[in-house]
Coordinates of C-alpha atoms and ligand atoms in Angstrom, one line a residue:
M182 CA 34.2 50.1 139.6
L183 CA 33.4 49.1 143.2
S184 CA 36.0 49.1 145.9
K185 CA 37.0 45.8 147.4
K186 CA 35.3 46.8 150.7
I187 CA 32.1 47.6 149.0
V188 CA 32.1 44.4 147.0
E189 CA 32.6 42.4 150.2
A190 CA 29.9 44.2 152.0
F191 CA 27.4 43.9 149.2
N192 CA 28.1 40.2 148.8
R193 CA 27.4 39.8 152.5
Q194 CA 24.1 41.7 152.0
I195 CA 23.1 39.4 149.1
N196 CA 23.5 36.6 151.7
A197 CA 21.5 38.5 154.3
E198 CA 18.6 39.2 151.9
T199 CA 18.6 35.6 150.8
Y200 CA 18.5 34.6 154.5
S201 CA 15.5 37.0 154.9
A202 CA 13.7 35.1 152.0
C203 CA 14.4 31.8 153.8
L204 CA 13.2 33.1 157.1
Y205 CA 9.9 34.3 155.7
L206 CA 9.4 31.2 153.6
S207 CA 9.9 29.2 156.8
M208 CA 7.2 31.4 158.5
S209 CA 5.0 30.8 155.5
A210 CA 5.4 27.0 155.9
A211 CA 4.6 27.3 159.6
F212 CA 1.4 29.2 158.9
E213 CA 0.4 26.7 156.3
A214 CA 0.8 24.0 158.9
Q215 CA -1.5 25.9 161.2
N216 CA -4.1 26.2 158.5
L217 CA -3.7 30.0 158.2
P218 CA -3.4 30.4 154.4
G219 CA -3.7 34.1 154.4
F220 CA -0.8 34.6 156.9
A221 CA 1.1 32.0 154.8
N222 CA 0.5 34.0 151.7
W223 CA 1.6 37.3 153.3
M224 CA 4.9 35.6 154.3
R225 CA 5.3 34.0 150.9
V226 CA 5.0 37.4 149.2
Q227 CA 7.5 38.8 151.7
A228 CA 9.9 36.0 150.8
Q229 CA 9.5 36.9 147.1
E230 CA 10.3 40.5 147.8
E231 CA 13.4 39.6 149.7
L232 CA 14.7 37.7 146.7
T233 CA 14.2 40.8 144.6
H234 CA 16.3 42.7 147.2
A235 CA 19.1 40.1 146.9
M236 CA 18.9 40.4 143.1
K237 CA 19.2 44.2 143.2
F238 CA 22.6 43.8 145.0
F239 CA 23.6 41.0 142.7
D240 CA 22.9 43.2 139.6
H241 CA 24.6 46.3 141.2
V242 CA 27.8 44.4 141.9
N243 CA 27.8 42.9 138.4
S244 CA 27.0 46.1 136.6
R245 CA 29.9 47.9 138.4
A246 CA 32.5 45.3 137.5
G247 CA 32.5 43.6 140.9
R248 CA 32.6 39.9 141.5
V249 CA 29.6 38.4 143.1
E250 CA 30.4 35.8 145.7
L251 CA 27.8 33.6 147.3
F252 CA 28.0 32.1 150.7
P253 CA 26.1 29.4 152.5
V254 CA 22.7 30.6 153.9
E255 CA 22.1 29.9 157.5
G256 CA 19.0 27.8 158.2
P257 CA 16.1 29.8 159.7
P258 CA 14.0 28.7 162.7
G259 CA 11.0 26.6 161.8
Q260 CA 8.5 27.3 164.6
W261 CA 6.9 30.2 166.4
E262 CA 4.6 29.9 169.4
T263 CA 1.9 32.2 168.0
P264 CA 1.2 34.3 164.9
L265 CA 2.1 37.3 167.0
A266 CA 5.5 35.8 167.9
A267 CA 6.2 35.3 164.2
F268 CA 5.3 38.9 163.3
E269 CA 7.3 40.3 166.2
A270 CA 10.3 38.2 165.0
A271 CA 9.8 39.6 161.5
Y272 CA 9.7 43.1 162.8
E273 CA 12.8 42.6 164.9
H274 CA 14.5 41.1 161.9
E275 CA 13.7 44.1 159.7
T276 CA 15.1 46.5 162.3
K277 CA 18.4 44.5 162.0
V278 CA 18.3 44.7 158.2
T279 CA 17.7 48.5 158.5
A280 CA 20.9 48.7 160.6
M281 CA 22.7 46.7 158.0
I282 CA 21.5 49.1 155.2
N283 CA 22.5 52.1 157.3
G284 CA 26.0 50.6 157.7
L285 CA 26.3 50.1 153.9
V286 CA 25.3 53.8 153.4
D287 CA 28.0 54.8 155.9
L288 CA 30.5 52.7 154.0
A289 CA 29.5 54.1 150.6
L290 CA 30.1 57.6 152.0
E291 CA 33.4 56.7 153.5
E292 CA 34.5 55.2 150.2
K293 CA 33.1 58.2 148.3
D294 CA 31.1 55.9 146.2
H295 CA 28.2 58.1 145.2
A296 CA 26.6 55.6 142.7
S297 CA 26.4 53.0 145.5
N298 CA 25.0 55.6 147.9
N299 CA 22.4 56.5 145.3
F300 CA 21.6 52.8 144.8
L301 CA 21.2 52.3 148.5
Q302 CA 18.7 55.1 149.0
W303 CA 16.0 52.8 147.5
F304 CA 16.7 50.4 150.4
V305 CA 16.7 53.2 152.9
A306 CA 13.1 54.0 151.9
E307 CA 12.1 50.4 151.5
Q308 CA 13.2 49.6 155.1
V309 CA 10.8 52.2 156.4
E310 CA 8.0 50.2 154.6
E311 CA 9.4 46.8 155.7
E312 CA 9.4 47.7 159.4
K313 CA 6.0 49.4 159.1
S314 CA 4.2 46.5 157.4
A315 CA 5.5 43.8 159.8
D316 CA 4.7 46.0 162.8
A317 CA 1.2 46.8 161.5
V318 CA 0.2 43.1 161.4
A319 CA 1.8 42.6 164.9
Q320 CA -0.3 45.5 166.2
Q321 CA -3.5 44.0 164.8
L322 CA -2.6 40.6 166.3
R323 CA -2.2 42.3 169.7
L324 CA -5.6 43.8 169.4
I325 CA -7.1 40.5 168.3
G326 CA -5.7 38.6 171.4
K327 CA -7.5 35.3 171.6
D328 CA -10.5 36.2 169.4
K329 CA -10.5 33.3 166.9
S330 CA -13.1 34.9 164.6
A331 CA -11.1 38.1 164.4
L332 CA -8.0 36.0 163.5
F333 CA -10.0 34.3 160.8
L334 CA -10.9 37.7 159.3
L335 CA -7.3 39.0 159.5
D336 CA -6.2 35.7 157.7
R337 CA -8.7 36.5 154.9
E338 CA -7.3 40.1 154.6
L339 CA -3.7 38.9 154.5
A340 CA -4.7 36.5 151.7
Q341 CA -5.1 39.5 149.5
R342 CA -1.5 40.5 149.4
V343 CA 0.1 40.0 146.0
F344 CA 3.7 40.1 144.9
T345 CA 4.5 43.0 142.5
A346 CA 8.0 42.9 141.0
P347 CA 9.7 46.3 141.5
A348 CA 9.9 48.4 138.3
A349 CA 13.1 47.9 136.2
G350 CA 15.8 50.2 137.5
A351 CA 13.9 51.0 140.7
Ligands
FEO69 FE1 15.2 43.0 152.3 FE2 13.0 42.9 154.4 O1 14.6 43.6 153.9

């Protein structure tokens, strides 16, 4: 059984992860409009991953006799000046999500909820990857600068990213 505080916090996190999915889908649409299908694909896969994050919280709340509550999802921005600006925004967003996850771990410890703490450790590790992968593309874009052919090659590379659903129970 989850405490009231944990249920409230996890429901807010379902909302935050859903917002992340919307944000990355909006970035994907912006890249489609700029004729950068590889960048659009990378963001689309990212959006799919975010929905699996939301669903993990959804399932955890349900499986511990909590009541899931859904809230309106804020609309994301729709435009970024450059591909680099989008990836910098993605990186910055992920650092905020990391802070949210750390806050949830603190709360789980305060509430002596060891099962939730254990559940959250997957997200602690995942956030390291989330920050790293957005920052890696941002760094490549800084190196590329205004070189259009290098941008084209990076677009082709980002087209290779595929969505893999996390293993059951992971
Ligand atoms: Fe669900 Fe990108 O953090």
